[in-house]
Coordinates of C-alpha atoms in Angstrom, one line a residue:
M1 CA 5.3 21.2 -21.8
P2 CA 7.8 20.0 -18.6
D3 CA 5.7 16.6 -18.1
F4 CA 5.7 15.7 -22.3
S5 CA 7.7 15.9 -25.2
R6 CA 7.3 17.9 -28.2
S7 CA 7.2 15.4 -30.7
E8 CA 4.7 13.4 -28.5
L9 CA 2.3 16.8 -28.7
L10 CA 2.8 17.6 -32.5
K11 CA 1.9 13.6 -33.4
K12 CA -1.4 13.8 -31.1
F13 CA -1.9 17.2 -32.4
L14 CA -1.8 16.2 -36.2
W15 CA -3.7 13.1 -35.4
S16 CA -6.3 15.1 -34.3
V17 CA -6.6 17.6 -36.9
R18 CA -5.9 15.1 -39.7
P19 CA -9.7 15.6 -41.4
Q20 CA -8.9 19.3 -41.8
I21 CA -5.6 18.2 -43.7
F22 CA -7.2 16.1 -46.0
I23 CA -10.2 18.2 -46.7
F24 CA -7.5 21.0 -47.7
T25 CA -5.3 18.4 -49.6
G26 CA -8.6 17.2 -51.4
M27 CA -9.7 21.3 -52.0
M28 CA -6.2 22.1 -53.7
V29 CA -6.3 18.9 -55.8
I30 CA -9.8 20.3 -56.8
F31 CA -8.5 23.6 -57.6
G32 CA -5.4 22.3 -59.4
L33 CA -7.9 19.8 -61.9
V34 CA -10.0 23.2 -62.2
Y35 CA -6.9 25.4 -63.6
L36 CA -5.6 22.5 -65.7
L37 CA -8.9 21.9 -67.3
G38 CA -9.8 25.2 -67.6
R39 CA -6.2 26.3 -68.9
L40 CA -5.8 29.0 -66.7
P41 CA -2.4 30.5 -66.0
L42 CA -0.1 28.6 -64.3
D43 CA 0.9 31.6 -62.0
F44 CA -2.6 32.6 -60.6
F45 CA -2.6 28.2 -59.6
L46 CA 0.7 29.2 -58.0
Y47 CA -0.5 32.8 -56.5
S48 CA -4.4 30.7 -55.4
M49 CA -1.9 28.2 -53.4
E50 CA 0.5 30.2 -52.0
V51 CA -2.1 32.2 -50.0
S52 CA -4.1 28.9 -49.5
F53 CA -0.9 27.8 -47.6
F54 CA -0.6 30.6 -45.3
L55 CA -4.0 31.3 -44.4
F56 CA -4.4 27.6 -43.2
G57 CA -0.7 27.5 -41.5
I58 CA -2.4 30.6 -39.5
Y59 CA -5.6 28.5 -38.9
V60 CA -3.2 25.3 -37.8
A61 CA -0.8 27.1 -35.3
I62 CA -3.7 29.0 -34.0
Q63 CA -5.3 25.2 -33.1
Y64 CA -1.5 23.8 -32.0
I65 CA -1.5 26.5 -29.5
Q66 CA -5.0 26.3 -28.1
Y67 CA -4.5 22.4 -28.1
A68 CA -1.3 22.2 -26.3
R69 CA -2.1 24.8 -23.4
R70 CA -5.6 22.7 -23.3
Y71 CA -3.8 19.4 -23.7
G72 CA -1.3 20.3 -20.7
K73 CA -4.3 21.5 -18.6
V74 CA -6.2 17.7 -18.9
R75 CA -2.4 16.4 -18.3
R76 CA -1.7 18.3 -15.0
L77 CA -5.7 17.6 -14.0
Q78 CA -6.3 15.8 -10.7
T79 CA -9.8 14.5 -9.6
T80 CA -10.4 17.1 -7.5
D81 CA -9.1 19.8 -9.6
I82 CA -12.3 21.7 -10.3
A83 CA -11.1 24.8 -11.2
T84 CA -9.0 23.6 -13.8
L85 CA -11.5 21.9 -14.9
Q86 CA -13.6 24.8 -15.8
E87 CA -11.1 26.4 -17.3
L88 CA -11.4 23.9 -19.9
S89 CA -15.4 24.6 -20.2
E90 CA -14.7 28.0 -22.0
S91 CA -13.9 26.0 -25.1
P92 CA -16.2 27.3 -28.0
D93 CA -17.2 23.8 -29.3
P94 CA -20.9 23.5 -27.4
F95 CA -20.2 19.6 -27.5
D96 CA -16.8 20.3 -25.8
R97 CA -18.7 22.5 -23.2
L98 CA -21.7 19.8 -22.7
Y99 CA -18.6 16.9 -21.8
I100 CA -16.8 18.8 -19.5
E101 CA -19.5 20.1 -17.6
K102 CA -20.9 16.4 -17.5
L103 CA -17.4 15.5 -16.2
A104 CA -17.6 18.5 -13.4
L105 CA -20.8 16.9 -12.1
V106 CA -18.7 12.9 -12.1
M107 CA -15.8 14.6 -10.6
R108 CA -18.1 16.4 -7.8
D109 CA -20.2 13.5 -7.4
Q110 CA -16.6 11.3 -7.2
R111 CA -15.4 13.7 -4.2
E112 CA -18.3 13.8 -2.2
A113 CA -18.7 9.7 -2.0
E114 CA -14.7 9.6 -1.1
T115 CA -15.8 12.6 1.7
A116 CA -18.3 10.7 3.1
Y117 CA -16.7 7.4 2.9
A118 CA -13.3 8.5 4.4
D119 CA -16.0 10.2 7.1
R120 CA -17.9 6.9 8.0
Q121 CA -14.0 5.0 7.9
T122 CA -12.6 7.5 10.8
N123 CA -15.9 7.1 13.0
Q124 CA -15.3 3.3 11.9
L125 CA -11.8 3.4 13.8
D126 CA -12.9 5.3 16.0
Y127 CA -15.4 3.2 17.4
F128 CA -13.2 0.1 17.4
T129 CA -10.4 1.9 18.9
L130 CA -12.4 2.8 22.0
W131 CA -13.8 -0.6 22.0
L132 CA -10.4 -2.3 22.2
H133 CA -9.3 0.0 25.1
Q134 CA -12.5 -0.3 26.9
I135 CA -12.6 -4.2 26.9
K136 CA -8.8 -3.8 28.4
T137 CA -11.2 -3.1 31.8
P138 CA -12.9 -6.1 32.2
I139 CA -10.2 -8.3 30.8
S140 CA -7.9 -6.9 33.8
A141 CA -10.5 -7.6 36.0
I142 CA -11.2 -11.1 35.3
S143 CA -7.5 -11.4 35.5
L144 CA -7.2 -10.0 39.0
L145 CA -10.4 -12.2 40.0
N146 CA -8.7 -15.4 39.0
Q147 CA -5.6 -14.6 41.1
S148 CA -7.4 -15.7 44.0
S149 CA -8.3 -19.0 42.5
C150 CA -6.2 -21.9 42.2
G151 CA -6.1 -25.5 40.3
K152 CA -6.2 -26.3 37.1
E153 CA -9.3 -24.5 36.3
A154 CA -7.5 -21.5 37.3
R155 CA -4.5 -22.4 35.2
Q156 CA -6.9 -22.7 32.3
I157 CA -8.7 -19.4 32.7
S158 CA -5.4 -17.6 32.7
Q159 CA -4.1 -19.5 29.6
E160 CA -7.4 -18.4 27.8
L161 CA -7.0 -14.7 29.4
L162 CA -3.7 -14.5 27.5
R163 CA -5.1 -15.8 24.5
L164 CA -7.4 -13.0 24.4
E165 CA -5.3 -10.1 25.9
D166 CA -2.8 -11.1 22.9
Y167 CA -6.0 -10.5 20.0
T168 CA -6.9 -7.5 21.4
H169 CA -3.6 -6.5 21.4
M170 CA -3.4 -8.0 17.9
A171 CA -6.2 -5.4 16.4
L172 CA -4.8 -2.6 18.5
N173 CA -1.3 -3.3 16.5
Y174 CA -3.3 -3.7 13.3
V175 CA -5.2 -0.2 14.1
K176 CA -2.1 1.5 14.8
L177 CA 0.0 0.2 11.8
E178 CA -3.0 1.7 9.6
E179 CA -2.9 4.9 10.2
P180 CA 0.1 6.4 8.2
G181 CA 1.3 9.2 10.3
A182 CA 2.3 6.7 13.2
E183 CA 5.6 7.6 14.3
L184 CA 8.8 5.4 15.8
D185 CA 10.6 6.4 18.8
L186 CA 14.3 5.1 17.7
S187 CA 16.7 4.2 20.1
Q188 CA 20.2 1.8 21.1
V189 CA 17.8 -1.1 22.2
D190 CA 19.0 -3.9 24.1
L191 CA 17.8 -6.8 22.7
D192 CA 17.8 -9.2 25.8
G193 CA 15.9 -7.3 27.8
V194 CA 12.7 -7.3 25.4
I195 CA 13.2 -11.1 24.7
K196 CA 12.7 -11.5 28.5
K197 CA 9.8 -9.0 28.7
A198 CA 8.4 -11.1 25.8
L199 CA 9.4 -14.6 27.6
K200 CA 7.7 -13.9 31.1
K201 CA 4.4 -12.8 29.0
Y202 CA 3.9 -15.8 28.3
S203 CA 6.1 -18.1 30.5
I204 CA 2.5 -19.5 31.7
L205 CA 2.4 -21.4 28.5
F206 CA 5.4 -22.6 28.3
I207 CA 5.4 -24.1 32.3
Y208 CA 1.6 -25.4 31.1
N209 CA 2.2 -27.0 28.2
G210 CA 5.6 -28.5 29.0
I211 CA 7.5 -26.6 26.4
K212 CA 11.0 -26.3 27.1
L213 CA 12.9 -23.2 26.0
E214 CA 16.5 -23.0 25.4
Y215 CA 17.8 -19.4 25.2
E216 CA 20.9 -17.7 26.2
P217 CA 21.6 -14.2 26.4
L218 CA 22.2 -12.7 22.9
Q219 CA 24.3 -9.6 24.1
M220 CA 23.4 -7.8 21.1
T221 CA 22.1 -4.0 20.9
V222 CA 19.5 -2.7 17.9
L223 CA 18.1 0.0 16.8
S224 CA 14.8 0.4 17.0
D225 CA 11.3 1.1 18.2
E226 CA 11.3 -0.5 21.8
K227 CA 7.2 -1.1 21.8
W228 CA 7.0 -2.3 18.3
L229 CA 10.2 -4.8 18.7
Q230 CA 8.8 -6.2 21.4
N231 CA 5.5 -6.4 19.5
L232 CA 7.3 -8.6 16.8
L233 CA 8.6 -10.8 19.2
E234 CA 5.8 -11.8 21.3
Q235 CA 3.9 -12.3 18.4
V236 CA 6.7 -14.8 16.7
I237 CA 6.7 -16.3 20.3
S238 CA 3.2 -16.6 20.9
N239 CA 3.1 -18.4 17.0
S240 CA 5.6 -20.5 18.1
L241 CA 3.6 -21.6 21.0
K242 CA 0.4 -21.8 19.3
Y243 CA 1.3 -24.6 16.7
T244 CA 3.6 -26.4 19.3
P245 CA 1.9 -29.0 21.2
N246 CA 5.5 -30.4 23.1
G247 CA 9.0 -30.0 22.4
K248 CA 11.0 -27.0 22.7
I249 CA 11.4 -23.5 21.4
S250 CA 15.0 -21.7 21.1
I251 CA 15.9 -18.7 20.7
Y252 CA 19.5 -17.6 19.2
K253 CA 22.1 -15.0 16.9
D254 CA 22.2 -16.6 13.4
S255 CA 25.5 -18.4 13.1
V256 CA 25.0 -17.4 9.3
K257 CA 24.5 -13.8 9.0
E258 CA 25.3 -11.1 11.6
G259 CA 22.8 -9.3 13.1
R260 CA 20.2 -11.8 12.5
L261 CA 17.7 -13.3 15.4
V262 CA 16.7 -17.1 15.0
I263 CA 13.1 -18.1 16.6
E264 CA 12.9 -22.2 16.1
D265 CA 10.3 -24.4 17.3
T266 CA 9.8 -28.4 16.9
G267 CA 6.0 -27.8 16.3
I268 CA 3.6 -29.4 13.9
G269 CA 5.6 -26.9 10.5
I270 CA 4.3 -25.3 7.4
R271 CA 3.1 -26.9 4.7
P272 CA 5.2 -25.8 1.2
E273 CA 2.2 -25.0 -0.8
D274 CA 1.6 -22.3 2.4
L275 CA 4.9 -20.9 2.9
P276 CA 4.6 -18.5 -0.2
K277 CA 0.8 -17.4 1.3
I278 CA 1.4 -17.3 4.8
F279 CA 1.8 -13.2 5.0
N280 CA -1.0 -12.5 3.4
K281 CA -3.5 -11.1 5.3
G282 CA -6.6 -13.4 6.7
Y283 CA -4.8 -16.3 5.2
S284 CA -4.3 -19.0 7.9
G285 CA -3.2 -22.1 5.8
F286 CA -4.1 -25.7 6.4
N287 CA -3.0 -25.9 10.2
G288 CA -4.8 -22.6 10.8
R289 CA -7.9 -24.3 9.8
L290 CA -6.9 -27.8 11.3
Y291 CA -6.4 -26.7 14.9
E292 CA -8.7 -23.6 14.6
K293 CA -6.2 -20.9 16.0
S294 CA -5.6 -18.9 13.8
T295 CA -6.7 -15.3 13.0
G296 CA -4.8 -14.9 9.8
L297 CA -3.1 -12.1 10.7
G298 CA 0.0 -12.6 12.3
L299 CA 2.3 -13.3 10.4
F300 CA 0.5 -10.6 8.5
L301 CA 1.2 -7.9 11.3
S302 CA 4.9 -9.2 12.0
R303 CA 5.8 -8.6 8.1
K304 CA 3.9 -5.1 8.4
I305 CA 6.2 -4.6 11.8
C306 CA 9.5 -5.6 10.0
E307 CA 8.8 -3.0 6.7
R308 CA 7.7 -0.5 9.8
L309 CA 11.3 -0.9 11.4
G310 CA 13.4 -1.4 8.6
Y311 CA 13.9 -5.2 9.2
K312 CA 13.3 -9.0 7.2
L313 CA 11.5 -11.3 8.3
D314 CA 11.7 -15.0 6.5
I315 CA 10.4 -18.3 7.7
Q316 CA 11.8 -21.9 6.8
S317 CA 9.6 -24.8 7.6
E318 CA 9.4 -28.2 7.3
L319 CA 5.8 -29.7 8.0
G320 CA 5.8 -32.3 11.2
K321 CA 9.8 -30.9 11.9
G322 CA 9.4 -26.9 12.8
T323 CA 9.4 -24.3 12.4
K324 CA 12.5 -21.2 12.1
V325 CA 11.6 -17.4 12.0
L326 CA 14.7 -15.5 11.1
I327 CA 14.6 -11.9 11.5
D328 CA 17.1 -10.1 9.9
L329 CA 17.8 -7.0 12.6
S330 CA 20.9 -5.2 10.8
R331 CA 19.7 -1.7 9.1
E332 CA 20.8 0.8 6.9
E333 CA 22.4 3.9 8.5
L334 CA 19.6 6.7 8.7
Q335 CA 20.4 9.7 6.9
V336 CA 19.0 12.9 8.8
F337 CA 18.1 16.1 6.6
D338 CA 17.9 19.3 8.8

Protein backbone atom coordinates (compact mmCIF):
# COMPACT_ATOMS: atom_id res chain seq x y z
CA MET A 1 0.00 0.00 0.00
CA PRO A 2 2.24 2.88 -1.16
CA ASP A 3 -0.04 5.77 -0.22
CA PHE A 4 -0.47 4.92 3.50
CA SER A 5 1.52 3.12 6.21
CA ARG A 6 0.88 -0.38 7.56
CA SER A 7 0.70 0.93 11.12
CA GLU A 8 -2.00 3.44 10.11
CA LEU A 9 -3.96 0.71 8.38
CA LEU A 10 -3.62 -1.67 11.36
CA LYS A 11 -4.87 0.98 13.79
CA LYS A 12 -7.89 1.69 11.63
CA PHE A 13 -8.63 -2.02 11.24
CA LEU A 14 -8.40 -2.72 14.98
CA TRP A 15 -10.72 0.20 15.62
CA SER A 16 -13.23 -1.20 13.12
CA VAL A 17 -13.25 -4.71 14.69
CA ARG A 18 -13.25 -3.58 18.30
CA PRO A 19 -16.84 -4.94 18.90
CA GLN A 20 -15.72 -8.44 17.86
CA ILE A 21 -12.64 -8.19 20.09
CA PHE A 22 -14.77 -7.13 23.07
CA ILE A 23 -17.24 -9.97 22.45
CA PHE A 24 -14.44 -12.54 22.12
CA THR A 25 -12.77 -11.27 25.31
CA GLY A 26 -16.09 -11.43 27.18
CA MET A 27 -16.71 -14.97 26.01
CA MET A 28 -13.26 -16.04 27.19
CA VAL A 29 -13.98 -14.53 30.63
CA ILE A 30 -17.32 -16.36 30.77
CA PHE A 31 -15.70 -19.66 29.77
CA GLY A 32 -13.08 -19.12 32.45
CA LEU A 33 -15.74 -18.55 35.12
CA VAL A 34 -17.62 -21.67 33.99
CA TYR A 35 -14.48 -23.79 34.24
CA LEU A 36 -13.61 -22.21 37.58
CA LEU A 37 -17.05 -22.62 39.17
CA GLY A 38 -17.49 -26.11 37.71
CA ARG A 39 -14.02 -27.09 38.96
CA LEU A 40 -13.20 -28.60 35.59
CA PRO A 41 -9.63 -29.61 34.74
CA LEU A 42 -7.41 -26.63 33.80
CA ASP A 43 -6.03 -28.53 30.78
CA PHE A 44 -9.45 -28.48 29.11
CA PHE A 45 -9.71 -24.72 29.66
CA LEU A 46 -6.26 -24.05 28.21
CA TYR A 47 -6.97 -26.29 25.22
CA SER A 48 -10.31 -24.58 24.51
CA MET A 49 -8.56 -21.19 24.80
CA GLU A 50 -5.88 -22.21 22.29
CA VAL A 51 -8.47 -23.46 19.80
CA SER A 52 -10.59 -20.32 20.25
CA PHE A 53 -7.61 -17.98 19.78
CA PHE A 54 -6.47 -19.94 16.73
CA LEU A 55 -9.90 -19.76 15.06
CA PHE A 56 -10.38 -16.13 16.04
CA GLY A 57 -6.90 -15.34 14.69
CA ILE A 58 -7.80 -16.87 11.30
CA TYR A 59 -11.04 -14.87 11.27
CA VAL A 60 -9.22 -11.61 12.09
CA ALA A 61 -6.52 -12.28 9.46
CA ILE A 62 -9.15 -12.85 6.73
CA GLN A 63 -11.01 -9.71 7.82
CA TYR A 64 -7.74 -7.72 7.76
CA ILE A 65 -6.88 -8.81 4.21
CA GLN A 66 -10.37 -7.87 2.96
CA TYR A 67 -10.28 -4.61 4.88
CA ALA A 68 -6.86 -3.70 3.47
CA ARG A 69 -8.02 -4.32 -0.11
CA ARG A 70 -11.19 -2.29 0.30
CA TYR A 71 -9.39 0.48 2.16
CA GLY A 72 -6.79 0.75 -0.60
CA LYS A 73 -9.46 0.92 -3.30
CA VAL A 74 -11.36 3.62 -1.43
CA ARG A 75 -8.16 5.65 -0.91
CA ARG A 76 -7.45 5.53 -4.65
CA LEU A 77 -11.05 6.13 -5.63
CA GLN A 78 -11.62 9.13 -7.92
CA THR A 79 -14.89 10.97 -8.41
CA THR A 80 -15.35 9.46 -11.87
CA ASP A 81 -14.01 5.99 -11.11
CA ILE A 82 -17.32 4.12 -11.29
CA ALA A 83 -15.57 0.82 -12.18
CA THR A 84 -13.65 0.78 -8.89
CA LEU A 85 -16.84 1.57 -7.02
CA GLN A 86 -18.55 -1.39 -8.67
CA GLU A 87 -15.74 -3.64 -7.44
CA LEU A 88 -16.43 -2.45 -3.90
CA SER A 89 -20.11 -3.32 -4.30
CA GLU A 90 -19.19 -7.02 -4.23
CA SER A 91 -19.18 -6.87 -0.41
CA PRO A 92 -21.28 -9.63 1.20
CA ASP A 93 -22.81 -7.11 3.59
CA PRO A 94 -26.22 -5.98 2.20
CA PHE A 95 -25.86 -2.59 3.93
CA ASP A 96 -22.47 -2.01 2.28
CA ARG A 97 -23.87 -2.93 -1.12
CA LEU A 98 -26.83 -0.56 -0.70
CA TYR A 99 -24.54 2.25 0.49
CA ILE A 100 -22.17 1.80 -2.47
CA GLU A 101 -25.06 1.66 -4.95
CA LYS A 102 -26.37 4.98 -3.62
CA LEU A 103 -22.86 6.45 -3.74
CA ALA A 104 -22.49 5.31 -7.35
CA LEU A 105 -25.75 7.07 -8.27
CA VAL A 106 -24.57 10.28 -6.60
CA MET A 107 -21.21 10.09 -8.39
CA ARG A 108 -22.90 9.47 -11.73
CA ASP A 109 -25.23 12.45 -11.21
CA GLN A 110 -22.26 14.60 -10.21
CA ARG A 111 -20.31 13.60 -13.31
CA GLU A 112 -23.28 14.38 -15.55
CA ALA A 113 -23.74 17.76 -13.83
CA GLU A 114 -20.04 18.58 -14.23
CA THR A 115 -20.16 17.64 -17.92
CA ALA A 116 -23.25 19.76 -18.50
CA TYR A 117 -21.69 22.70 -16.65
CA ALA A 118 -18.45 22.40 -18.63
CA ASP A 119 -20.41 22.32 -21.91
CA ARG A 120 -22.42 25.39 -20.87
CA GLN A 121 -19.27 27.26 -19.88
CA THR A 122 -17.60 26.35 -23.18
CA ASN A 123 -20.60 27.54 -25.17
CA GLN A 124 -20.74 30.82 -23.26
CA LEU A 125 -17.02 31.34 -23.68
CA ASP A 126 -17.21 30.64 -27.42
CA TYR A 127 -20.07 33.10 -27.81
CA PHE A 128 -18.30 35.74 -25.72
CA THR A 129 -15.08 35.34 -27.70
CA LEU A 130 -16.97 35.55 -31.01
CA TRP A 131 -18.79 38.70 -29.86
CA LEU A 132 -15.51 40.33 -28.81
CA HIS A 133 -13.98 39.65 -32.21
CA GLN A 134 -17.08 40.88 -34.04
CA ILE A 135 -17.28 44.13 -32.05
CA LYS A 136 -13.87 45.07 -33.40
CA THR A 137 -15.37 45.64 -36.86
CA PRO A 138 -17.77 48.51 -35.93
CA ILE A 139 -15.08 50.02 -33.69
CA SER A 140 -12.67 50.11 -36.64
CA ALA A 141 -15.39 51.55 -38.90
CA ILE A 142 -16.19 54.34 -36.42
CA SER A 143 -12.49 55.08 -36.08
CA LEU A 144 -12.11 55.45 -39.86
CA LEU A 145 -15.16 57.71 -40.08
CA ASN A 146 -13.86 59.83 -37.21
CA GLN A 147 -10.54 60.39 -38.99
CA SER A 148 -12.32 62.52 -41.60
CA SER A 149 -13.64 64.80 -38.86
CA CYS A 150 -11.80 67.51 -36.96
CA GLY A 151 -12.24 69.71 -33.95
CA LYS A 152 -12.80 69.12 -30.27
CA GLU A 153 -15.60 66.60 -30.72
CA ALA A 154 -13.44 64.45 -33.02
CA ARG A 155 -10.69 64.35 -30.41
CA GLN A 156 -13.17 63.38 -27.73
CA ILE A 157 -14.58 60.62 -29.95
CA SER A 158 -11.04 59.36 -30.56
CA GLN A 159 -10.43 59.15 -26.83
CA GLU A 160 -13.65 57.24 -26.21
CA LEU A 161 -12.86 54.89 -29.08
CA LEU A 162 -9.47 54.22 -27.54
CA ARG A 163 -11.10 53.38 -24.20
CA LEU A 164 -13.61 51.14 -25.99
CA GLU A 165 -10.77 49.29 -27.70
CA ASP A 166 -8.99 48.98 -24.35
CA TYR A 167 -12.02 47.40 -22.69
CA THR A 168 -12.45 45.02 -25.62
CA HIS A 169 -8.80 43.96 -25.51
CA MET A 170 -9.02 43.62 -21.73
CA ALA A 171 -11.93 41.22 -22.07
CA LEU A 172 -10.12 39.22 -24.76
CA ASN A 173 -6.99 39.01 -22.61
CA TYR A 174 -9.10 37.84 -19.68
CA VAL A 175 -10.58 35.05 -21.79
CA LYS A 176 -7.15 34.01 -23.07
CA LEU A 177 -5.58 34.04 -19.61
CA GLU A 178 -8.34 31.80 -18.29
CA GLU A 179 -7.45 29.16 -20.90
CA PRO A 180 -5.01 26.72 -19.21
CA GLY A 181 -3.56 25.52 -22.51
CA ALA A 182 -2.47 28.96 -23.73
CA GLU A 183 1.19 28.85 -24.80
CA LEU A 184 3.90 31.51 -24.71
CA ASP A 185 6.14 32.45 -27.61
CA LEU A 186 9.27 33.29 -25.63
CA SER A 187 12.13 35.15 -27.26
CA GLN A 188 14.59 37.96 -26.63
CA VAL A 189 12.48 41.12 -26.87
CA ASP A 190 13.67 44.72 -27.24
CA LEU A 191 11.95 46.46 -24.33
CA ASP A 192 12.20 49.93 -25.90
CA GLY A 193 10.36 48.74 -28.99
CA VAL A 194 7.46 47.41 -26.90
CA ILE A 195 7.30 50.58 -24.78
CA LYS A 196 7.24 52.81 -27.88
CA LYS A 197 4.34 50.82 -29.36
CA ALA A 198 2.36 51.25 -26.14
CA LEU A 199 3.15 54.98 -25.96
CA LYS A 200 2.15 55.48 -29.60
CA LYS A 201 -1.20 53.85 -28.91
CA TYR A 202 -1.94 56.29 -26.08
CA SER A 203 -0.29 59.35 -27.61
CA ILE A 204 -3.66 61.03 -28.17
CA LEU A 205 -4.41 60.83 -24.44
CA PHE A 206 -1.01 62.28 -23.53
CA ILE A 207 -1.54 65.19 -25.94
CA TYR A 208 -5.21 65.92 -25.26
CA ASN A 209 -4.88 65.73 -21.45
CA GLY A 210 -1.58 67.59 -21.39
CA ILE A 211 0.28 64.77 -19.61
CA LYS A 212 4.06 65.15 -19.75
CA LEU A 213 6.10 62.04 -20.58
CA GLU A 214 9.57 61.39 -19.21
CA TYR A 215 11.19 58.51 -21.02
CA GLU A 216 14.65 57.81 -22.34
CA PRO A 217 15.59 54.61 -24.22
CA LEU A 218 16.39 51.89 -21.67
CA GLN A 219 18.46 49.69 -24.00
CA MET A 220 17.18 46.52 -22.32
CA THR A 221 16.51 43.11 -23.82
CA VAL A 222 14.29 40.72 -21.90
CA LEU A 223 13.15 37.12 -22.32
CA SER A 224 9.42 37.40 -22.86
CA ASP A 225 6.41 36.93 -25.08
CA GLU A 226 6.27 40.24 -26.97
CA LYS A 227 2.50 40.23 -27.35
CA TRP A 228 1.78 39.62 -23.66
CA LEU A 229 4.51 42.04 -22.58
CA GLN A 230 2.92 44.77 -24.70
CA ASN A 231 -0.50 43.97 -23.21
CA LEU A 232 1.02 44.31 -19.75
CA LEU A 233 2.66 47.68 -20.45
CA GLU A 234 -0.45 49.01 -22.19
CA GLN A 235 -2.54 48.07 -19.17
CA VAL A 236 -0.19 49.80 -16.73
CA ILE A 237 0.17 52.96 -18.88
CA SER A 238 -3.60 53.08 -19.42
CA ASN A 239 -4.12 52.91 -15.66
CA SER A 240 -1.63 55.72 -15.09
CA LEU A 241 -3.36 57.92 -17.67
CA LYS A 242 -6.76 57.12 -16.22
CA TYR A 243 -5.87 58.39 -12.75
CA THR A 244 -3.50 61.23 -13.69
CA PRO A 245 -5.65 64.28 -14.51
CA ASN A 246 -2.53 66.39 -14.93
CA GLY A 247 1.18 66.09 -14.29
CA LYS A 248 3.58 63.56 -15.76
CA ILE A 249 4.30 59.87 -16.29
CA SER A 250 7.87 58.60 -16.05
CA ILE A 251 9.27 55.35 -17.42
CA TYR A 252 12.75 54.33 -16.31
CA LYS A 253 14.98 51.56 -15.00
CA ASP A 254 15.04 51.01 -11.26
CA SER A 255 18.31 52.17 -9.74
CA VAL A 256 17.94 49.80 -6.76
CA LYS A 257 17.27 46.49 -8.49
CA GLU A 258 18.69 45.55 -11.86
CA GLY A 259 16.19 44.38 -14.47
CA ARG A 260 13.23 46.14 -12.86
CA LEU A 261 11.09 48.56 -14.90
CA VAL A 262 9.37 51.47 -13.18
CA ILE A 263 6.30 53.31 -14.48
CA GLU A 264 5.58 56.25 -12.19
CA ASP A 265 2.84 58.86 -12.33
CA THR A 266 1.89 61.95 -10.37
CA GLY A 267 -1.79 61.06 -10.25
CA ILE A 268 -4.31 60.81 -7.44
CA GLY A 269 -2.63 57.78 -5.83
CA ILE A 270 -4.18 54.90 -3.89
CA ARG A 271 -5.41 54.82 -0.30
CA PRO A 272 -3.29 52.66 2.06
CA GLU A 273 -6.30 50.52 2.97
CA ASP A 274 -6.92 49.77 -0.73
CA LEU A 275 -3.35 48.71 -1.58
CA PRO A 276 -3.56 45.11 -0.24
CA LYS A 277 -6.67 44.45 -2.36
CA ILE A 278 -5.92 46.17 -5.65
CA PHE A 279 -4.99 42.90 -7.40
CA ASN A 280 -8.28 41.21 -6.49
CA LYS A 281 -10.59 40.55 -9.41
CA GLY A 282 -13.40 43.11 -9.57
CA TYR A 283 -12.00 45.33 -6.81
CA SER A 284 -12.07 48.99 -7.88
CA GLY A 285 -11.21 50.72 -4.61
CA PHE A 286 -12.30 54.16 -3.46
CA ASN A 287 -10.74 56.00 -6.42
CA GLY A 288 -12.34 53.69 -8.96
CA ARG A 289 -15.78 54.20 -7.43
CA LEU A 290 -15.21 57.96 -7.07
CA TYR A 291 -14.18 58.53 -10.69
CA GLU A 292 -16.35 55.71 -12.11
CA LYS A 293 -13.55 54.66 -14.47
CA SER A 294 -12.51 51.38 -12.95
CA THR A 295 -13.60 47.92 -14.08
CA GLY A 296 -11.68 46.17 -11.31
CA LEU A 297 -9.95 43.97 -13.89
CA GLY A 298 -6.91 45.98 -14.99
CA LEU A 299 -4.51 45.24 -12.16
CA PHE A 300 -5.90 41.74 -11.78
CA LEU A 301 -5.02 41.03 -15.42
CA SER A 302 -1.63 42.70 -15.00
CA ARG A 303 -0.79 40.38 -12.12
CA LYS A 304 -2.01 37.35 -14.11
CA ILE A 305 0.12 38.34 -17.11
CA CYS A 306 3.18 38.77 -14.87
CA GLU A 307 2.60 35.34 -13.37
CA ARG A 308 2.30 33.86 -16.87
CA LEU A 309 5.55 35.53 -17.96
CA GLY A 310 7.41 34.75 -14.74
CA TYR A 311 7.69 38.39 -13.64
CA LYS A 312 6.97 40.07 -10.32
CA LEU A 313 4.62 43.03 -10.04
CA ASP A 314 4.57 45.48 -7.14
CA ILE A 315 2.83 48.79 -6.60
CA GLN A 316 3.81 51.62 -4.30
CA SER A 317 1.47 54.56 -3.92
CA GLU A 318 0.69 57.55 -1.74
CA LEU A 319 -2.68 59.24 -1.82
CA GLY A 320 -2.52 62.58 -3.60
CA LYS A 321 1.11 62.13 -4.68
CA GLY A 322 1.03 59.39 -7.33
CA THR A 323 1.66 55.73 -7.96
CA LYS A 324 4.78 53.75 -8.81
CA VAL A 325 4.45 50.42 -10.64
CA LEU A 326 7.51 48.17 -10.41
CA ILE A 327 7.80 45.27 -12.86
CA ASP A 328 10.68 42.90 -12.16
CA LEU A 329 11.56 41.59 -15.62
CA SER A 330 14.38 39.35 -14.40
CA ARG A 331 13.51 35.66 -14.30
CA GLU A 332 15.22 32.38 -13.46
CA GLU A 333 16.91 30.40 -16.22
CA LEU A 334 14.49 28.10 -17.98
CA GLN A 335 15.21 24.39 -17.81
CA VAL A 336 14.55 22.54 -21.04
CA PHE A 337 13.87 18.80 -20.92
CA ASP A 338 14.23 16.58 -23.94
